[in-house]
Coordinates of C-alpha atoms and ligand atoms in Angstrom, one line a residue:
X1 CA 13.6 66.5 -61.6
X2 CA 10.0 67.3 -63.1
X3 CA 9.5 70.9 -64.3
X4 CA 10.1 73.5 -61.1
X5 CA 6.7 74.6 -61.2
X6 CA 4.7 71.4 -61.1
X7 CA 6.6 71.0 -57.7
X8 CA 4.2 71.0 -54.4
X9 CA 4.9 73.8 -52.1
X10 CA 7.0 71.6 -50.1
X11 CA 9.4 69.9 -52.5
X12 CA 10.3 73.3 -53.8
X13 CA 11.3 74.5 -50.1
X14 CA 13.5 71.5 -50.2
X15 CA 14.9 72.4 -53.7
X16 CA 15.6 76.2 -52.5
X17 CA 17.4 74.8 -49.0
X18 CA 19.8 72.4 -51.3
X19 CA 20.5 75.4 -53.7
X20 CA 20.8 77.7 -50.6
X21 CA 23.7 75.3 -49.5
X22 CA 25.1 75.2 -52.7
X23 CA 26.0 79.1 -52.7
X24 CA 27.4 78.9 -49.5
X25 CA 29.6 76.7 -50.8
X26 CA 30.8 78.9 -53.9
X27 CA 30.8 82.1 -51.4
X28 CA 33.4 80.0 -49.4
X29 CA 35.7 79.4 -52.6
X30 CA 36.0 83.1 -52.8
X31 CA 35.4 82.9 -56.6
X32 CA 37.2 85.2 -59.2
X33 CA 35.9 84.3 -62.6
X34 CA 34.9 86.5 -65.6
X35 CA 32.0 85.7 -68.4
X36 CA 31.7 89.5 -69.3
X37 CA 33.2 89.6 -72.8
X38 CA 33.7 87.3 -75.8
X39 CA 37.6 87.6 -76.3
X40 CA 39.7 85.0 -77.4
X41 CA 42.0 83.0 -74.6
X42 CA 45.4 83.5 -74.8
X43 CA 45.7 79.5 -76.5
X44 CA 44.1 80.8 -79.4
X45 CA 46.0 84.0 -79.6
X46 CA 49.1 82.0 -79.3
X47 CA 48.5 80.2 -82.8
X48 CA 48.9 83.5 -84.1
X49 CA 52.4 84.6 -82.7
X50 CA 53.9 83.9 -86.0
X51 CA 52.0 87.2 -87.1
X52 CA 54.6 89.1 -84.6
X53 CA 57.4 88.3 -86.9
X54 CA 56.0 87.3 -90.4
X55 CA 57.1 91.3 -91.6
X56 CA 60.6 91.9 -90.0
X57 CA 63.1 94.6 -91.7
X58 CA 64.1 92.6 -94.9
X59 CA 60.7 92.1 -95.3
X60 CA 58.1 94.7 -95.6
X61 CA 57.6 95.8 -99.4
X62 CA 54.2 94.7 -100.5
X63 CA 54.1 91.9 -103.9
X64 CA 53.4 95.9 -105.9
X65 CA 56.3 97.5 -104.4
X66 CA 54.9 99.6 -101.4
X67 CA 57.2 100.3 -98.2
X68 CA 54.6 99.0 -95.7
X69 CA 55.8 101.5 -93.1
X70 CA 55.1 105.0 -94.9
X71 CA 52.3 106.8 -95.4
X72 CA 50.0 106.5 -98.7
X73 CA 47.5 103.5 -99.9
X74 CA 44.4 104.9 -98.2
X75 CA 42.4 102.2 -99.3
X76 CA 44.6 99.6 -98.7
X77 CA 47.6 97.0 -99.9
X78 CA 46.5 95.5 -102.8
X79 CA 47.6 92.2 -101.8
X80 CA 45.7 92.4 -98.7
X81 CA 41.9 93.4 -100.6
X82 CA 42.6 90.7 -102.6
X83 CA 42.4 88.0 -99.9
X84 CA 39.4 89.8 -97.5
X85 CA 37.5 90.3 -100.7
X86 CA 37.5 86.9 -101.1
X87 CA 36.8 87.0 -97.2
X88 CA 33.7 89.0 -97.7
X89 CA 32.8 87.7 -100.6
X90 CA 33.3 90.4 -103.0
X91 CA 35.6 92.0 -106.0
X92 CA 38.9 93.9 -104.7
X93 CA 37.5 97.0 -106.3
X94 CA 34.4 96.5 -103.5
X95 CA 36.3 96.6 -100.3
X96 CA 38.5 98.9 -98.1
X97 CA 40.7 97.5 -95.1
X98 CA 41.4 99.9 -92.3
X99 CA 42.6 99.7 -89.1
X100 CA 42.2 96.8 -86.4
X101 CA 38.3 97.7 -85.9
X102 CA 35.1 97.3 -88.1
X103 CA 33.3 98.8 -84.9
X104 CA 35.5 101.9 -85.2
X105 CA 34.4 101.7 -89.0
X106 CA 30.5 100.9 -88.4
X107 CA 31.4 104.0 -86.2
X108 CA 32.4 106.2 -88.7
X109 CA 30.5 105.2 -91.7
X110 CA 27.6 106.0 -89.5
X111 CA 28.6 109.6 -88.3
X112 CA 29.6 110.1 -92.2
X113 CA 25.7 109.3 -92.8
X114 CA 24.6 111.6 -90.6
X115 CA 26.9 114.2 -91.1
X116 CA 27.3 114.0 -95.0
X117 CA 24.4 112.5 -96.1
X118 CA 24.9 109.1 -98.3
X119 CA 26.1 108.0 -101.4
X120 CA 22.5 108.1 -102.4
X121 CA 21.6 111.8 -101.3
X122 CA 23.1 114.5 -99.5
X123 CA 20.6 114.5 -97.0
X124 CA 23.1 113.9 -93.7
X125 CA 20.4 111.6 -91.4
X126 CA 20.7 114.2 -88.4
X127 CA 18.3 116.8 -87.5
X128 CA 15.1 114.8 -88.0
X129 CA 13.4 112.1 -85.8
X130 CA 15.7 109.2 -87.1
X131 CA 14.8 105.5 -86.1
X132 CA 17.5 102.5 -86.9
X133 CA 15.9 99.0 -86.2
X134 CA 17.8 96.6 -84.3
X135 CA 17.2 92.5 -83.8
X136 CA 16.9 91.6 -80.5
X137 CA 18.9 89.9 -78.4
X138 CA 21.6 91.4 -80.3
X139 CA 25.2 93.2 -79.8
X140 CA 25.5 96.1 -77.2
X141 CA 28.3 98.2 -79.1
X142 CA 25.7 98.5 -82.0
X143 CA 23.3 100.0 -79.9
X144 CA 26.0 101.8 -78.3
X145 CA 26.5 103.7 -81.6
X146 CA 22.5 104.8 -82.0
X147 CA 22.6 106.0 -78.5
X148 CA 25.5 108.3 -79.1
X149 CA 23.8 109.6 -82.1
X150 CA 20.2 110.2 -80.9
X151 CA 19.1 107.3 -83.2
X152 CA 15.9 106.0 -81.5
X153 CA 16.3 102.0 -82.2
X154 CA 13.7 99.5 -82.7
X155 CA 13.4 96.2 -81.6
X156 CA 12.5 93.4 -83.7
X157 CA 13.1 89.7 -82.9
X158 CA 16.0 87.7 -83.6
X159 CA 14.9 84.7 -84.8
X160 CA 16.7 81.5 -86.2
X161 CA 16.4 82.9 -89.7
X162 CA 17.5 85.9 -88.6
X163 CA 15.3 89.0 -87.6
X164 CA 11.6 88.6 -88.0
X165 CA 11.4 90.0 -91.5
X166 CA 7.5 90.4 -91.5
X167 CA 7.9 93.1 -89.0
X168 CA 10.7 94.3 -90.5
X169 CA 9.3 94.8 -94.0
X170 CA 5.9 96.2 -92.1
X171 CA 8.3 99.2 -90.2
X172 CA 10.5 100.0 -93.3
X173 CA 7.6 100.1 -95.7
X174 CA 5.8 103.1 -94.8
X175 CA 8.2 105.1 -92.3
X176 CA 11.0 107.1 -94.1
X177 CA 12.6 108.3 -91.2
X178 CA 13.5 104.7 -90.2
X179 CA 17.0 104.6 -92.3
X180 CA 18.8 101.6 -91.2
X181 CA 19.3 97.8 -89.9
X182 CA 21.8 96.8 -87.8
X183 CA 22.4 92.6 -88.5
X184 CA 25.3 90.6 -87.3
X185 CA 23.8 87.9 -89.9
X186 CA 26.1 85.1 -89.1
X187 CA 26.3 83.0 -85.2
X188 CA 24.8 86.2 -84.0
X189 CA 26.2 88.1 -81.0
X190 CA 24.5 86.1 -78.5
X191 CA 21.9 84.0 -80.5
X192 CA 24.6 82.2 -83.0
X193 CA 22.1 82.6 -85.4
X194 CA 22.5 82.4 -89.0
X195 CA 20.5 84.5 -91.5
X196 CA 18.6 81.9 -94.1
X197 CA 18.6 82.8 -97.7
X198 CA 15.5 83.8 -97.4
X199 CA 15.9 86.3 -94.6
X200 CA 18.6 87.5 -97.1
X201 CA 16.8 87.6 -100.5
X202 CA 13.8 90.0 -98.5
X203 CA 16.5 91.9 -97.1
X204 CA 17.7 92.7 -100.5
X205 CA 14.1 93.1 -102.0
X206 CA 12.2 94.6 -99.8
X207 CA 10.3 97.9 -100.4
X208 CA 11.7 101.1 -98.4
X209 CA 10.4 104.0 -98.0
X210 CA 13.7 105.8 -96.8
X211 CA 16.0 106.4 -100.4
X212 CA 18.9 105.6 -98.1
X213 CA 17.8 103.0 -96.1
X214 CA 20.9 101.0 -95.0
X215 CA 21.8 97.8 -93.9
X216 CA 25.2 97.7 -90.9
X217 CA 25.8 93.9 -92.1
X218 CA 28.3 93.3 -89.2
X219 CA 29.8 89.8 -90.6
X220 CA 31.6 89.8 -87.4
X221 CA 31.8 85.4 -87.2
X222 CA 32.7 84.9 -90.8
X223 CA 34.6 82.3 -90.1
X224 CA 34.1 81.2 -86.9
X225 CA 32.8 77.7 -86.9
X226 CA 33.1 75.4 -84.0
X227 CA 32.7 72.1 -86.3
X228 CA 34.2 71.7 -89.7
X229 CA 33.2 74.7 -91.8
X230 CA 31.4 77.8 -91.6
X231 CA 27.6 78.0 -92.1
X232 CA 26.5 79.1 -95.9
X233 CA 25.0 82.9 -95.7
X234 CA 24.0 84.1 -99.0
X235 CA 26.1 87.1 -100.4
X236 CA 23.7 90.3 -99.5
X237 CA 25.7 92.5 -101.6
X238 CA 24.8 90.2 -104.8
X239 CA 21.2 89.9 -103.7
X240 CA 20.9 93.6 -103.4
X241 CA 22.5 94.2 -106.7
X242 CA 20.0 91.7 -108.3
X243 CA 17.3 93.2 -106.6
X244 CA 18.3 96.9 -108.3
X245 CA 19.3 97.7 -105.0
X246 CA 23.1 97.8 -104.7
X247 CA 23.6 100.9 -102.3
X248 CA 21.4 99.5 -99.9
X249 CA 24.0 97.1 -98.0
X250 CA 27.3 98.0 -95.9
X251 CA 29.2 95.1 -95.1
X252 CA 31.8 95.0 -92.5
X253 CA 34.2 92.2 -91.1
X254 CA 37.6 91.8 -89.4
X255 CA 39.9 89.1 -88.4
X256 CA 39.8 90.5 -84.8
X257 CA 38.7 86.5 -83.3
X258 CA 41.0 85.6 -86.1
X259 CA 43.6 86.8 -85.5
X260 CA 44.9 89.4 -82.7
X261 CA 41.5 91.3 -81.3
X262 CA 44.1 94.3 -80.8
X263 CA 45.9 94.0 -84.0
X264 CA 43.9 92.3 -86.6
X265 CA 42.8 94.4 -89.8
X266 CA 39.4 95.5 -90.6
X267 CA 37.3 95.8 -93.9
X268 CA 33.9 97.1 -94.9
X269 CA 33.2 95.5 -98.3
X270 CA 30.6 97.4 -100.5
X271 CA 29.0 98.5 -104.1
X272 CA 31.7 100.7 -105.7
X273 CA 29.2 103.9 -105.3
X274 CA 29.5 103.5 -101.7
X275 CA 32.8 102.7 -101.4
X276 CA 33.7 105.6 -103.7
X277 CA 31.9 107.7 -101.2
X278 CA 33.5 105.9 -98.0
X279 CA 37.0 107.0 -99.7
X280 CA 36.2 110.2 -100.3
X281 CA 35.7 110.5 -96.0
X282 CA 39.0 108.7 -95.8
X283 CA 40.8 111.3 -97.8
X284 CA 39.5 113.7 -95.1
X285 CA 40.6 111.6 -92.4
X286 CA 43.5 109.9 -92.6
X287 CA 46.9 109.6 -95.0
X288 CA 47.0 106.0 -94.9
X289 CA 46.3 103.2 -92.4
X290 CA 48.8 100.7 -90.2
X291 CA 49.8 98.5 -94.0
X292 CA 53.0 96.7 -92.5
X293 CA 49.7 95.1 -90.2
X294 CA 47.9 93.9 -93.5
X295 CA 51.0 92.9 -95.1
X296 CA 51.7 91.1 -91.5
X297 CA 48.3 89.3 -92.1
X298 CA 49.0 88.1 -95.9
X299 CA 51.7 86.5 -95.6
X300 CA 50.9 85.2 -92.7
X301 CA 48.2 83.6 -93.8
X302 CA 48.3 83.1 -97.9
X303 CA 45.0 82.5 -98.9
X304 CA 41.1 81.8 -97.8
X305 CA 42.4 78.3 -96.8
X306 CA 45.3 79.2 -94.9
X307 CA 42.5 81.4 -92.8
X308 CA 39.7 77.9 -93.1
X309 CA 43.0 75.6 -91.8
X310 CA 43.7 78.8 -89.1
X311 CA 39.7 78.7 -87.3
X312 CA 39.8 74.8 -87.5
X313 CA 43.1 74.8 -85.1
X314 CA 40.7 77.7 -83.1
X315 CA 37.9 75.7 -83.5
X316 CA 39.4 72.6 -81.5
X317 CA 40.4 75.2 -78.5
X318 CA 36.7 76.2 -78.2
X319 CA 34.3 73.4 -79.1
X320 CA 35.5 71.6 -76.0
X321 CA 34.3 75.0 -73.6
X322 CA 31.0 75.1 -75.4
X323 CA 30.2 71.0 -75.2
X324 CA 31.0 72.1 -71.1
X325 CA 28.2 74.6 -71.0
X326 CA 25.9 72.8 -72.6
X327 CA 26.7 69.8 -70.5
X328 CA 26.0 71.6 -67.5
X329 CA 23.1 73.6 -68.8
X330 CA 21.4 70.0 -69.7
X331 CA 22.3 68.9 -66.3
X332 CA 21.5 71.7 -64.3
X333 CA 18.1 72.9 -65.8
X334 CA 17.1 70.7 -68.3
X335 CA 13.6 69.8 -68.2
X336 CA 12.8 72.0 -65.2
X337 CA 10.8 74.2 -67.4
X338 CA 13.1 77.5 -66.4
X339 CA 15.3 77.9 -69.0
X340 CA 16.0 77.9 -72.7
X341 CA 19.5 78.7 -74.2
X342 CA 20.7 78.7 -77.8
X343 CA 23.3 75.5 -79.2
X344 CA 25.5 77.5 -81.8
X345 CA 27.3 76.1 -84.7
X346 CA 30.1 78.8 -84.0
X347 CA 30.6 82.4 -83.1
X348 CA 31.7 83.5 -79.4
X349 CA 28.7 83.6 -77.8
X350 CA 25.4 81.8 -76.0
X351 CA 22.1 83.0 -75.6
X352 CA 20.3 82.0 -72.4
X353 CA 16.4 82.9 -71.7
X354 CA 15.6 82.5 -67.6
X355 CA 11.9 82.9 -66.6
X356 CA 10.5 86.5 -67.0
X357 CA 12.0 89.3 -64.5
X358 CA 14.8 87.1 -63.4
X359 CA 17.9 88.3 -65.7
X360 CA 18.9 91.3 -63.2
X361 CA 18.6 89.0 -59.9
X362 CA 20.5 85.9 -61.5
X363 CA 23.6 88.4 -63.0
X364 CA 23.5 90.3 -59.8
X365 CA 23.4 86.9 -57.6
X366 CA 26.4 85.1 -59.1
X367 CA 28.7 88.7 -59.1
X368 CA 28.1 88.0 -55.3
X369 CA 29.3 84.5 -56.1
X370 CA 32.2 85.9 -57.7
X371 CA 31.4 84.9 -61.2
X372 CA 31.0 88.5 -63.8
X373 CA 28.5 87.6 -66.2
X374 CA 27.6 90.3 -69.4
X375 CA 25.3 92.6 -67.4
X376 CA 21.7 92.0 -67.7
X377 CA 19.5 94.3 -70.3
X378 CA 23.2 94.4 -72.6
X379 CA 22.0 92.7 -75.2
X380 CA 19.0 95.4 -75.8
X381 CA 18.6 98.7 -76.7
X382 CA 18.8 101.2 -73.5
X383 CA 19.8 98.2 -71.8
X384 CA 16.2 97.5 -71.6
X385 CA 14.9 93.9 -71.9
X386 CA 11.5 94.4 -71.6
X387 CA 11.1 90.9 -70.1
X388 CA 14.2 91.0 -68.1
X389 CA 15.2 87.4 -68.7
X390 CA 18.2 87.9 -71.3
X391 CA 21.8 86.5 -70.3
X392 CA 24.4 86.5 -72.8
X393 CA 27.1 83.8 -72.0
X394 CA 30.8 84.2 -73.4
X395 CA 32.6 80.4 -73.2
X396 CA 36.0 81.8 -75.0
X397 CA 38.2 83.7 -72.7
X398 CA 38.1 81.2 -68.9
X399 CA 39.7 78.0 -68.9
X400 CA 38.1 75.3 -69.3
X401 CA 38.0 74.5 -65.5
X402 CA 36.8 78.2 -64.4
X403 CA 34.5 77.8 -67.0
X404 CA 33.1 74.5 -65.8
X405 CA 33.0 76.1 -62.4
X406 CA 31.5 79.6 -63.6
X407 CA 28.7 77.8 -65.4
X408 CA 27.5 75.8 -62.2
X409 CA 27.1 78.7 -60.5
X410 CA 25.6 80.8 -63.3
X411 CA 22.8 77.5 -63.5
X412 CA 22.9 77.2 -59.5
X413 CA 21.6 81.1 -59.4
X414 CA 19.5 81.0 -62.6
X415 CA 17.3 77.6 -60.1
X416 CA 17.6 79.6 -56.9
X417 CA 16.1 83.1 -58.5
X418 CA 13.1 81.2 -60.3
X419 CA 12.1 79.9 -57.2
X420 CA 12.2 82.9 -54.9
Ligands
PMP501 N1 30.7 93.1 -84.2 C1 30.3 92.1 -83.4 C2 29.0 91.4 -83.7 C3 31.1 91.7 -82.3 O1 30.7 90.7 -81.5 C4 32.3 92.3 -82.1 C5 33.3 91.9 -81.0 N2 32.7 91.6 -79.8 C6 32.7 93.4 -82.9 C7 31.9 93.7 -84.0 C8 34.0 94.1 -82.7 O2 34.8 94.0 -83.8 P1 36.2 94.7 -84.0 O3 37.1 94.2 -83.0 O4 36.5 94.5 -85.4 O5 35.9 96.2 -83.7

C-alpha cells in the first residue's frame, strides 16, 4: 500500500472499513495479553534454576572465609566485586554490590545527594530550585525518582548516539542548579540505543557549572545482546578520570535480566571518593546485605564468560520474539508513512513513534482489544509526551504466539487511529 496519506478520500474509507472488521474480529477472541513491562519469560528464568541450589548448607563460606548467612561485609563478598567489577568495568576497590535492585540504589544514592550533600560538597541538593536532565524517550522509574523529590526534569533527545549532547552541554554550562543526568547508555529503555564514544568522551569533558553535577549511568543492558556480543560503550568512569573529572559519574548495574529480576544482585561501581562516601550511608543503613545471594551468583556463574555463554543461551529465547515484531511491523505499516520504530541490537525493549497525537488513542484502543501495552506518555517526564506519539513495546515476557497476536493488534490500532 502507498503511504496512508497520499490515499484519495475514498480508498482511505475502504482502508478504515477493512481495519474496522479487523477489531471486531480481535474483540470476538476476547483477548488477554500483556506488553506493559519488560520482564524476562519464565524460559529464560528457567536457565537460571541452578542459582536455587548452587549455595546449599555444606556450602556457603565465601573463597575468604565469610559465613554467607550472618551479618557483616557491608560492601560486599569479595569474590562477588571481583567478578561485577569486571562486569562494570572497574577495579574491586570501585564497586559496591547490594541488594537485588540498582533502582532501589539509584534511589538512595539520590536521597543521600539531597539529604547529605555529595562527596564533592556538603551542600545536600534540596531546598533550592533543582533541575536533573533526562533523555527522552527514556525509563519511567527514573523519572519516577525526580518526581518524588521535587527535581524538575528536563528533556533532551535521545538520539542514536545517545542524548543530544549539544543541548546538553548548552543546559549544564551556565545553569548550576541543574545537578544531574539520568542515561541508561547502553540498548536504552525503549530506544536500544547505544551511547557512541563520542557521546561518552563529552560526557566526561564537558564544562559544568554545578561542582556536583552528576551522571545516574544506569548500565541496566550490560550484557543483554540479542546477536553474538554486547555493543562496545566506552568506560565513563575512565573518561571522567582522564578528563580530571572522576566524581562526576555513578554507575549502576544488576544481573536482574540476568539472572532472577527478584533475586539478582545489584552494584553501583564508582571513583573511590564516591564510593567511600556511598559506604559511609551504608554504615547508617544497613549491617550487611543478602551475601549467601552473591555467593549464589559466583559460583553459579565463575567468571565474565560464564555470564557472556549465560545471555547467549537468553539471547536465543528472545531474538526469535523481536524478528516477530519487526516482521509484523514491516508488514503491517511499512511504507504507509505512519510509523517509525527502533531495530535494537539487544536490551528489552522497542521504541515505536505513531503520527502526532495518536499515542493515547492507539494504547487506549488495543486495552479495549484486550492487549495492555506500557501506557502512553510513560516513557516521559510527568508522563507528558509533548507530541503524544510515544509507545514503548516490551517483546520479552508473552510467548511467542501472544506476542505475534498482540503485535497485529497493536499495528491494526496504530492504522485505524491515524486515519480517524
Ligand atoms: N534501569 C533500567 C533502565 C531498567 O529498564 C530497569 C528494569 N526495567 C531497571 C533499571 C531496574 O533494575 P533493578 O531490577 O536492578 O532495580
Amino acid at each position: 500500500m502507498p503511504e496512508i496519506h497520499a490515499l484519495s478520500d475514498n480508498e482511505k474509507q475502504q482502508v478504515r472499513d477493512e481495519l474496522a472488521k479487523r477489531i471486531a474480529g480481535f474483540r470476538d477472541e476476547g483477548l488477554k495479553l500483556d506488553m506493559t513491562r519488560g520482564k524476562p519469560g519464565p524460559d529464560q528464568l528457567d536457565l537460571c534454576n541452578g542459582l536455587l541450589t548452587s549455595v546449599n548448607a555444606r556450602n556457603f563460606t565465601s573463597r575468604d572465609g565469610v559465613d554467607s548467612r550472618n551479618y557483616g561485609v557491608l560492601d560486599g563478598l569479595a569474590q562477588a566485586k571481583e567478578l561485577f567489577a569486571q562486569y562494570m568495568g572497574v577495579i574491586p576497590e570501585e564497586i559496591i554490590i547490594g541488594g537485588n535492585s540498582s533502582l532501589n540504589m539509584m534511589f538512595d544514592t539520590f536521597a543521600q545527594l539531597m539529604t547529605r550533600g555529595s562527596s564533592t560538597r556538603n551542600t545536600p541538593w534540596q531546598g533550592r530550585k533543582r533541575k536533573f536532565i533526562c533523555a527522552v524517550p527514556g525509563y519511567d522509574r527514573h523519572f519516577t525518582i525526580c518526581e518524588h523529590f521535587g527535581i524538575e526534569m528536563l528533556n533532551v533527545d535521545m538520539t542514536p548516539d545517545g542524548p543530544d549532547m549539544d543541548a546538553v552541554e548548552k543546559l549544564v554550562k551556565h545553569d548550576a542548579n541543574i545537578v544531574g543526568i539520568w542515561c541508561v547508555p547502553r540498548y536504552s529503555n525503549p530506544t536500544g540505543y547505544t551511547c557512541s564514544a563520542r557521546t561518552v568522551e563529552r560526557l566526561a569533558s564537558m564544562p559544568v557549572k554545578c561542582p556536583d553535577f552528576r551522571i545516574f549511568w544506569d548500565d541496566a543492558y550490560a550484557v543483554h545482546f540479542l546477536g553474538e556480543q554486547p555493543d562496545e560503550l566506552a568506560n565513563l568512569l575512565a573518561a571522567c578520570k582522564k578528563a580530571g573529572n572522576a566524581e562526576r559519574v555513578l554507575m549502576f548495574g544488576s544481573t536482574s535480566k540476568v539472572s532472577f529480576p527478584g533475586a539478582g544482585i545489584a552494584m553501583v561501581a564508582a571513583a573511590s571518593k564516591n564510593i567511600a562516601w556511598l559506604n559511609e550511608r551504608l554504615f547508617a543503613q544497613t549491617i550487611g546485605p543478602d551475601k549467601i545471594n552473591m555467593l549464589r551468583h559466583v559460583i553459579f556463574f565463575k567468571d565474565m564468560e560464564g555470564i557472556l555463554h549465560h545471555m547467549k543461551r537468553q539471547a536465543r529465547l528472545l531474538a526469535p520474539k523481536f524478528q516477530a515484531l519487526y516482521s509484523i511491523l514491516s508488514a503491517e505499516l511499512g511504507g504507509k508513512g505512519i510509523a517509525e520504530w527502533t531495530s535494537p541490537r539487544g536490551g528489552y525493549f522497542i521504541s515505536l513513534n505513531t503520527p502526532d497525537n495518536c499515542a493515547r488513542k492507539v494504547v487506549a484502543l488495543a486495552a479495549e482489544l484486550g492487549v495492555k501495552l506500557t501506557p502512553a506518555g510513560a516513557t516521559f517526564p510527568y508522563h507528558k509526551d509533548p507530541r503524544d506519539r510515544n509507545i514503548r513495546i516490551a517483546p520479552t515476557f508473552p510467548e511467542l504466539n501472544d506476542l505475534k497476536k498482540a503485535a497485529e493488534v497493536l499495528a491494526v490500532c496504530v492504522q485505524y487511529v491515524s486515519l480517524t
